[in-house]
Short mmCIF file of C-alpha atoms in Angstrom, two decimals:
data_model
loop_
_atom_site.label_atom_id
_atom_site.label_comp_id
_atom_site.label_asym_id
_atom_site.label_seq_id
_atom_site.Cartn_x
_atom_site.Cartn_y
_atom_site.Cartn_z
CA MET A 29 10.45 10.66 6.78
CA THR A 30 10.32 7.30 8.51
CA HIS A 31 11.71 3.98 7.39
CA SER A 32 8.96 1.76 6.09
CA ARG A 33 9.17 -2.00 6.62
CA SER A 34 8.72 -4.40 3.74
CA TYR A 35 5.86 -6.89 3.81
CA TYR A 36 6.42 -9.15 0.81
CA THR A 37 4.59 -12.15 2.26
CA LEU A 38 1.63 -10.18 3.58
CA VAL A 39 1.07 -8.07 0.45
CA ALA A 40 1.45 -11.08 -1.86
CA SER A 41 -1.05 -13.04 0.23
CA LEU A 42 -3.81 -10.46 -0.28
CA PRO A 43 -6.16 -11.18 -3.19
CA ALA A 44 -6.68 -8.47 -5.80
CA LEU A 45 -9.56 -6.09 -5.12
CA PRO A 46 -12.17 -5.60 -7.85
CA SER A 47 -11.53 -2.82 -10.37
CA ARG A 48 -14.65 -1.01 -9.11
CA PHE A 49 -15.85 -1.00 -5.52
CA ASP A 50 -19.45 -1.57 -6.63
CA ALA A 51 -18.66 -4.33 -9.12
CA GLY A 52 -18.18 -7.42 -7.06
CA ARG A 53 -17.92 -9.01 -3.69
CA VAL A 54 -15.21 -8.61 -1.07
CA PRO A 55 -12.39 -10.95 -2.17
CA ILE A 56 -11.27 -11.72 1.38
CA SER A 57 -13.38 -11.89 4.52
CA TRP A 58 -12.55 -9.80 7.57
CA PRO A 59 -11.56 -12.81 9.76
CA THR A 60 -9.09 -14.02 7.09
CA LEU A 61 -7.76 -10.51 6.53
CA ARG A 62 -7.32 -10.06 10.29
CA ASP A 63 -5.35 -13.32 10.39
CA ARG A 64 -3.08 -12.13 7.59
CA LEU A 65 -2.54 -8.79 9.36
CA ARG A 66 -0.88 -10.72 12.18
CA MET A 67 2.22 -10.64 9.94
CA LEU A 68 2.57 -6.92 10.66
CA GLU A 69 5.36 -5.85 12.99
CA LEU A 70 4.14 -4.61 16.36
CA PRO A 71 4.43 -0.81 15.74
CA ASP A 72 2.66 -1.12 12.37
CA ALA A 73 -0.03 -3.35 13.86
CA LYS A 74 -0.60 -0.69 16.52
CA VAL A 75 -1.00 2.07 13.91
CA THR A 76 -3.42 -0.14 11.94
CA ARG A 77 -5.51 -0.81 15.06
CA GLN A 78 -5.60 2.90 15.93
CA ILE A 79 -6.82 4.02 12.53
CA GLY A 80 -9.27 1.09 12.47
CA ARG A 81 -10.76 2.26 15.77
CA PHE A 82 -11.03 5.78 14.40
CA PHE A 83 -12.65 4.92 11.08
CA LEU A 84 -14.52 1.63 11.13
CA TRP A 85 -18.21 2.32 11.63
CA ALA A 86 -18.73 -0.91 13.49
CA ARG A 87 -16.29 0.29 16.15
CA GLN A 88 -17.73 3.80 16.51
CA SER A 89 -19.37 4.74 19.77
CA LEU A 90 -22.76 6.27 19.00
CA ASP A 91 -22.64 8.74 21.87
CA GLN A 92 -19.32 10.42 21.02
CA THR A 93 -19.49 14.15 20.41
CA ASP A 94 -17.89 16.18 17.60
CA ALA A 95 -15.40 17.51 20.14
CA GLN A 96 -14.36 13.97 21.07
CA VAL A 97 -13.89 13.01 17.42
CA ILE A 98 -11.77 16.12 16.82
CA GLU A 99 -9.73 15.47 19.97
CA ARG A 100 -9.10 11.89 18.82
CA TYR A 101 -8.09 13.26 15.41
CA HIS A 102 -5.53 15.62 16.96
CA GLU A 103 -4.19 12.84 19.17
CA LEU A 104 -3.73 10.52 16.17
CA MET A 105 -2.06 13.23 14.10
CA ARG A 106 0.34 14.00 16.98
CA HIS A 107 1.42 10.38 17.31
CA THR A 108 1.52 9.31 13.65
CA PRO A 109 4.82 9.90 11.85
CA ASN A 110 3.87 8.05 8.65
CA SER A 111 2.89 10.65 6.02
CA LEU A 112 0.47 8.36 4.17
CA VAL A 113 -1.36 7.44 7.38
CA ARG A 114 -1.51 11.16 8.26
CA HIS A 115 -2.98 11.85 4.82
CA LEU A 116 -5.54 9.08 5.38
CA ILE A 117 -6.57 10.43 8.78
CA HIS A 118 -6.79 14.01 7.53
CA SER A 119 -8.64 13.32 4.27
CA ARG A 120 -11.17 10.98 5.87
CA THR A 121 -11.84 13.32 8.78
CA GLU A 122 -12.16 16.28 6.44
CA SER A 123 -14.70 14.55 4.19
CA ARG A 124 -16.59 13.25 7.23
CA LEU A 125 -16.80 16.75 8.65
CA LEU A 126 -17.88 18.22 5.30
CA ILE A 127 -20.74 15.72 5.21
CA SER A 128 -21.57 16.71 8.75
CA ALA A 129 -21.60 20.39 7.62
CA VAL A 130 -24.10 19.57 4.84
CA ARG A 131 -26.33 17.83 7.39
CA ARG A 132 -26.09 20.76 9.81
CA HIS A 133 -27.00 23.14 7.01
CA ARG A 134 -30.05 21.12 5.97
CA MET A 135 -31.14 20.85 9.60
CA GLY A 136 -31.09 24.66 9.85
CA LEU A 137 -28.09 24.76 12.19
CA GLY A 138 -25.16 27.17 11.91
CA PRO A 139 -21.65 26.41 10.68
CA PRO A 140 -19.54 24.05 12.81
CA ASP A 141 -17.06 25.44 15.32
CA TRP A 142 -14.46 22.67 15.24
CA SER A 143 -10.93 23.04 13.93
CA LEU A 144 -8.67 20.44 12.38
CA ARG A 145 -5.71 22.66 13.21
CA ALA A 146 -4.75 22.43 16.85
CA GLY A 147 -4.84 25.83 18.56
CA THR A 148 -5.57 27.87 15.41
CA ASP A 149 -8.50 28.66 13.16
CA ASP A 150 -9.20 26.03 10.55
CA PRO A 151 -9.20 27.60 7.06
CA LEU A 152 -11.88 25.13 5.95
CA VAL A 153 -14.17 26.08 8.85
CA SER A 154 -13.51 29.78 8.20
CA HIS A 155 -14.48 29.18 4.59
CA LEU A 156 -17.65 27.36 5.64
CA LYS A 157 -18.61 30.23 7.94
CA LYS A 158 -18.09 32.78 5.17
CA ASN A 159 -19.92 30.75 2.53
CA TRP A 160 -22.55 29.04 4.68
CA SER A 161 -25.43 30.26 2.47
CA GLU A 162 -23.66 29.61 -0.86
CA PRO A 163 -24.48 26.48 -2.92
CA ASN A 164 -22.10 23.69 -1.83
CA PHE A 165 -20.43 26.29 0.44
CA SER A 166 -18.49 27.38 -2.72
CA LEU A 167 -16.39 24.25 -2.31
CA GLY A 168 -17.52 22.50 -5.49
CA ALA A 169 -14.27 23.21 -7.34
CA ARG A 170 -12.06 21.94 -4.52
CA TYR A 171 -14.19 18.95 -3.54
CA ARG A 172 -15.58 17.67 -6.82
CA TRP A 173 -17.86 15.15 -5.09
CA MET A 174 -19.74 17.84 -3.12
CA GLU A 175 -22.16 18.87 -5.87
CA ALA A 176 -23.29 15.31 -6.68
CA PHE A 177 -23.40 14.41 -2.97
CA VAL A 178 -25.59 17.41 -2.09
CA LYS A 179 -27.88 16.71 -5.06
CA HIS A 180 -28.52 13.11 -3.96
CA TYR A 181 -28.75 14.14 -0.30
CA ASP A 182 -31.42 16.73 -1.10
CA GLN A 183 -33.34 14.14 -3.12
CA GLY A 184 -33.25 11.85 -0.10
CA ASP A 185 -31.24 9.24 -2.02
CA MET A 186 -28.73 8.45 0.72
CA ARG A 187 -27.44 5.36 -1.04
CA MET A 188 -26.38 7.32 -4.11
CA ALA A 189 -25.02 10.11 -1.87
CA GLN A 190 -22.84 7.51 -0.20
CA TRP A 191 -21.87 6.05 -3.58
CA VAL A 192 -20.56 9.49 -4.58
CA THR A 193 -18.31 9.74 -1.52
CA PHE A 194 -17.13 6.13 -1.88
CA ASN A 195 -16.41 6.65 -5.57
CA GLU A 196 -14.29 9.74 -4.91
CA ARG A 197 -12.40 7.94 -2.15
CA TRP A 198 -11.94 4.83 -4.31
CA ARG A 199 -10.49 6.85 -7.18
CA ASP A 200 -8.09 8.69 -4.87
CA TRP A 201 -6.82 5.53 -3.17
CA THR A 202 -6.59 3.54 -6.39
CA ARG A 203 -4.29 6.27 -7.68
CA ILE A 204 -2.26 6.19 -4.45
CA ALA A 205 -2.05 2.36 -4.61
CA GLU A 206 0.02 2.60 -7.81
CA ARG A 207 2.89 4.19 -5.82
CA TYR A 208 3.42 1.37 -3.33
CA ASN A 209 4.41 -2.26 -3.76
CA PHE A 210 5.41 -4.26 -0.71
CA THR A 211 5.64 -1.70 2.07
CA PHE A 212 3.47 -0.90 5.08
CA GLU A 213 1.88 1.82 2.95
CA ALA A 214 0.77 -0.83 0.46
CA VAL A 215 -0.98 -2.64 3.33
CA ILE A 216 -2.66 0.56 4.49
CA VAL A 217 -3.85 1.39 0.97
CA TYR A 218 -5.20 -2.15 0.59
CA LEU A 219 -7.10 -1.87 3.88
CA VAL A 220 -8.60 1.48 2.92
CA ARG A 221 -9.79 0.13 -0.43
CA TRP A 222 -10.97 -3.14 1.13
CA GLU A 223 -13.05 -1.18 3.64
CA ILE A 224 -14.78 0.75 0.82
CA VAL A 225 -15.71 -2.49 -0.99
CA ASP A 226 -16.76 -4.10 2.29
CA ARG A 227 -18.96 -1.19 3.34
CA TRP A 228 -20.61 -0.97 -0.06
CA THR A 229 -21.28 -4.69 -0.37
CA SER A 230 -22.49 -5.03 3.23
CA GLN A 231 -24.81 -2.10 2.61
CA ASN A 232 -26.16 -4.02 -0.37
CA ALA A 233 -26.73 -6.98 1.90
CA GLU A 234 -28.73 -4.78 4.26
CA VAL A 235 -30.77 -3.41 1.36
CA GLY A 236 -31.30 -6.98 0.21
CA LYS A 237 -32.46 -8.07 3.66
CA ALA A 238 -34.89 -5.12 3.89
CA ARG A 239 -36.24 -5.89 0.41
CA PHE A 240 -36.63 -9.55 1.38
CA ALA A 241 -38.50 -8.56 4.55
CA ASN A 242 -40.84 -6.34 2.49
CA LEU A 243 -41.50 -9.14 0.02
CA ILE A 244 -42.33 -11.51 2.86
CA LYS A 245 -44.62 -8.89 4.35
CA GLU A 246 -46.37 -8.27 1.04
CA THR A 247 -46.75 -11.98 0.35
CA LEU A 248 -47.89 -13.09 3.77
CA GLY A 249 -49.68 -9.88 4.78
CA GLU A 250 -51.12 -9.90 8.28
CA TYR A 251 -49.82 -13.39 8.94
CA ALA A 252 -46.23 -12.13 8.63
CA GLU A 253 -46.86 -9.32 11.13
CA SER A 254 -48.51 -11.65 13.62
CA ARG A 255 -45.42 -13.90 13.47
CA MET B 4 51.62 3.84 1.56
CA ASP B 5 52.30 0.42 3.05
CA ASP B 6 52.24 -2.43 0.49
CA THR B 7 49.96 -4.40 2.80
CA PHE B 8 47.15 -1.95 2.11
CA TRP B 9 47.42 -2.45 -1.66
CA LEU B 10 47.66 -6.21 -1.25
CA MET B 11 44.53 -6.15 0.90
CA LEU B 12 42.69 -4.19 -1.80
CA GLY B 13 43.83 -6.74 -4.36
CA TRP B 14 42.48 -9.64 -2.33
CA ALA B 15 39.26 -7.71 -1.69
CA GLY B 16 38.94 -7.20 -5.45
CA ILE B 17 39.29 -10.92 -6.10
CA TYR B 18 36.65 -11.89 -3.56
CA ALA B 19 34.28 -8.90 -4.12
CA PRO B 20 32.35 -10.30 -7.12
CA LEU B 21 31.39 -13.39 -5.15
CA SER B 22 30.65 -11.69 -1.84
CA LEU B 23 28.73 -8.74 -3.30
CA GLY B 24 26.91 -10.98 -5.79
CA ALA B 25 25.94 -13.30 -2.93
CA ILE B 26 24.68 -10.39 -0.83
CA GLY B 27 22.54 -9.29 -3.79
CA SER B 28 21.22 -12.83 -4.26
CA ILE B 29 20.37 -13.05 -0.56
CA LEU B 30 18.39 -9.81 -0.73
CA GLY B 31 16.73 -10.65 -4.05
CA CYS B 32 15.82 -14.26 -3.33
CA SER B 33 14.60 -13.30 0.11
CA ALA B 34 12.22 -10.62 -1.25
CA ALA B 35 10.92 -12.81 -4.08
CA GLY B 36 10.73 -15.89 -1.84
CA GLN B 37 8.67 -14.07 0.76
CA ALA B 38 6.31 -12.88 -1.97
CA ALA B 39 6.03 -16.45 -3.28
CA CYS B 40 5.17 -17.71 0.23
CA GLY B 41 2.48 -15.03 0.54
CA ALA B 42 1.05 -15.83 -2.88
CA MET B 43 0.86 -19.53 -1.96
CA LEU B 44 -1.56 -18.59 0.81
CA ASP B 45 -3.92 -17.22 -1.80
CA VAL B 46 -3.70 -19.68 -4.72
CA GLU B 47 -4.54 -23.34 -5.04
CA THR B 48 -2.20 -24.28 -7.91
CA GLY B 49 1.02 -23.18 -9.63
CA TYR B 50 3.21 -23.21 -6.52
CA GLY B 51 6.22 -24.50 -8.50
CA ARG B 52 6.50 -21.59 -10.86
CA LEU B 53 6.11 -19.11 -7.99
CA VAL B 54 9.08 -20.68 -6.21
CA GLY B 55 10.97 -20.90 -9.52
CA LEU B 56 10.56 -17.17 -10.08
CA SER B 57 11.86 -16.43 -6.61
CA ALA B 58 15.12 -18.32 -7.35
CA LEU B 59 16.06 -16.12 -10.36
CA PRO B 60 18.34 -13.73 -8.41
CA SER B 61 20.66 -16.60 -7.45
CA SER B 62 22.44 -16.44 -10.85
CA GLN B 63 24.43 -13.37 -9.77
CA THR B 64 26.28 -15.49 -7.22
CA ILE B 65 27.29 -17.90 -9.99
CA TYR B 66 28.54 -14.98 -12.13
CA GLY B 67 30.45 -13.77 -9.07
CA ILE B 68 32.14 -17.15 -8.65
CA VAL B 69 33.26 -17.17 -12.29
CA VAL B 70 34.61 -13.60 -12.15
CA MET B 71 36.39 -14.40 -8.87
CA LEU B 72 38.09 -17.43 -10.47
CA SER B 73 39.13 -15.36 -13.50
CA LEU B 74 40.65 -12.68 -11.23
CA ASN B 75 42.34 -15.18 -8.94
CA ARG B 76 46.12 -14.88 -9.27
CA PRO B 77 49.13 -14.01 -7.07
CA VAL B 78 48.49 -10.51 -5.70
CA THR B 79 51.25 -7.92 -6.09
CA VAL B 80 51.29 -4.15 -5.67
CA GLU B 81 51.30 -3.75 -9.48
CA VAL B 82 48.22 -5.88 -10.11
CA ALA B 83 46.21 -5.06 -6.93
CA PRO B 84 44.58 -1.77 -8.12
CA GLY B 85 43.27 -3.48 -11.27
CA LEU B 86 41.94 -6.44 -9.32
CA PHE B 87 40.25 -4.12 -6.85
CA ALA B 88 38.65 -1.91 -9.52
CA ILE B 89 37.31 -4.74 -11.69
CA GLY B 90 36.24 -6.94 -8.78
CA VAL B 91 34.48 -4.28 -6.74
CA MET B 92 32.74 -2.57 -9.66
CA CYS B 93 31.55 -5.89 -11.06
CA GLY B 94 30.44 -6.98 -7.55
CA VAL B 95 28.45 -3.80 -6.99
CA ALA B 96 26.69 -4.28 -10.35
CA LEU B 97 25.88 -7.89 -9.45
CA LEU B 98 24.64 -6.86 -5.99
CA PHE B 99 22.21 -4.26 -7.30
CA SER B 100 21.03 -6.40 -10.20
CA ALA B 101 20.22 -9.33 -7.88
CA TRP B 102 18.55 -7.07 -5.33
CA TYR B 103 16.33 -5.29 -7.84
CA GLN B 104 15.72 -8.46 -9.81
CA GLY B 105 14.30 -9.90 -6.59
CA GLN B 106 11.87 -7.01 -6.41
CA CYS B 107 10.89 -7.56 -10.06
CA CYS B 108 10.32 -11.23 -9.24
CA ALA B 109 8.23 -10.31 -6.19
CA SER B 110 6.04 -8.10 -8.38
CA ALA B 111 5.85 -10.86 -11.00
CA VAL B 112 4.73 -13.34 -8.32
CA HIS B 113 2.08 -10.89 -7.14
CA ALA B 114 0.84 -10.22 -10.68
CA THR B 115 0.90 -13.89 -11.73
CA LYS B 116 -1.07 -14.90 -8.66
CA ASN B 117 -3.98 -12.70 -9.73
CA LYS B 118 -3.62 -13.33 -13.48
CA PRO B 119 -1.83 -16.63 -14.22
CA GLU B 120 -1.93 -16.06 -18.00
CA ILE B 121 0.64 -13.22 -17.74
CA PHE B 122 3.31 -15.40 -16.11
CA GLY B 123 5.79 -15.10 -19.00
CA LEU B 124 5.31 -11.39 -19.55
CA SER B 125 5.48 -10.59 -15.85
CA ALA B 126 8.91 -12.25 -15.68
CA ALA B 127 10.24 -10.06 -18.54
CA PRO B 128 11.38 -7.15 -16.31
CA ALA B 129 13.38 -9.63 -14.20
CA ALA B 130 14.97 -11.03 -17.37
CA ILE B 131 15.93 -7.52 -18.51
CA VAL B 132 17.62 -6.83 -15.17
CA GLU B 133 19.42 -10.17 -15.54
CA GLY B 134 20.74 -8.89 -18.88
CA PHE B 135 22.59 -6.06 -17.14
CA ALA B 136 24.16 -8.53 -14.72
CA VAL B 137 25.33 -10.55 -17.74
CA PHE B 138 26.92 -7.41 -19.26
CA ALA B 139 28.80 -6.71 -16.02
CA PHE B 140 29.87 -10.35 -15.83
CA ILE B 141 31.07 -10.74 -19.46
CA PHE B 142 32.96 -7.45 -19.59
CA ALA B 143 34.61 -8.13 -16.23
CA LEU B 144 35.96 -11.36 -17.76
CA ILE B 145 37.16 -9.52 -20.90
CA ILE B 146 38.87 -6.74 -18.92
CA ALA B 147 40.42 -9.25 -16.51
CA VAL B 148 42.30 -10.82 -19.42
CA GLY B 149 44.34 -7.59 -19.69
CA LEU B 150 45.56 -7.79 -16.10
CA PRO B 151 49.11 -9.16 -15.79
CA VAL B 152 49.58 -12.48 -14.03
CA PRO B 153 52.65 -12.09 -11.77
CA GLY B 154 55.15 -14.90 -12.23
CA ALA B 155 53.64 -16.02 -15.54
CA VAL B 156 56.09 -16.45 -18.41
#
């Protein structure tokens, strides 16, 4: 158990997030949020940067292998004493790897061979190997979002598949948010929830842009293509 | 045991309500004040009531001053244990009430910032905590009346 610093000014300066991640816009832009995060003490700022590098899609290197992601996961878990941050790293990596398992399965590949437990067999991977041909790998009871995710994935509706994972994550972290007030954990929980809203709304912007481009193309026809 | 020790405890008892109450007010006002500063970064109006809320935990210092004055008397070995017990116990109650009231105020600031219409209700928990400080304060005064005043006729 580590001592957690209090961040009254920082937490009170953050605007409330919407009650649903898909029901509004991001209440604070990333540049402003980054400015506010300068109030974090150095060790906490370092932890925040590390988990940001690990999770934020915009900061992901496209050519990193599964092994590199797992190695980074182990490194972060070794150096992170904060139990909430450890929970964040573990739960996000686990759900990311489950999604990767669904993709592997649909691509006709075998079960993954990574392990989230350093030096030992991962019980989750062992379970996947045993239940590779079962619907939802027989994990539907443990991971309630799996069934809906797989259904939308198989229908090719990636947006709804992502909504399912975001919704599950949002519910979990909204519940966790009720436990913390003005500590570093409250900042972490806010960032996790902010990232969900940000990713969902920015995805909407991309969909909007694509729809706008299609409309232009339909309206202007060949002229649009020649431009 | 040396009389000096008992006399020291007596003097500590006289000063404890003020010092412990002040420590509590420092912690409470600091927490609530920091929250008010943060909230001011995010709102355009209502700064005054945010700062007002953050000053609530200062009342414990005032209660401490009054209790200290009521306990203040010549310290003797006979009266020192009573002074110590009343002063320290009252001081500890004031310290914790101010400290936790500050956290209530910080939460009230945070809640009010997002929903200004709940300003009054959000301050209710802080007022309830204040009530306990008032109990400790009043009953310290009542009990202190029973302590003998050395040299008094």
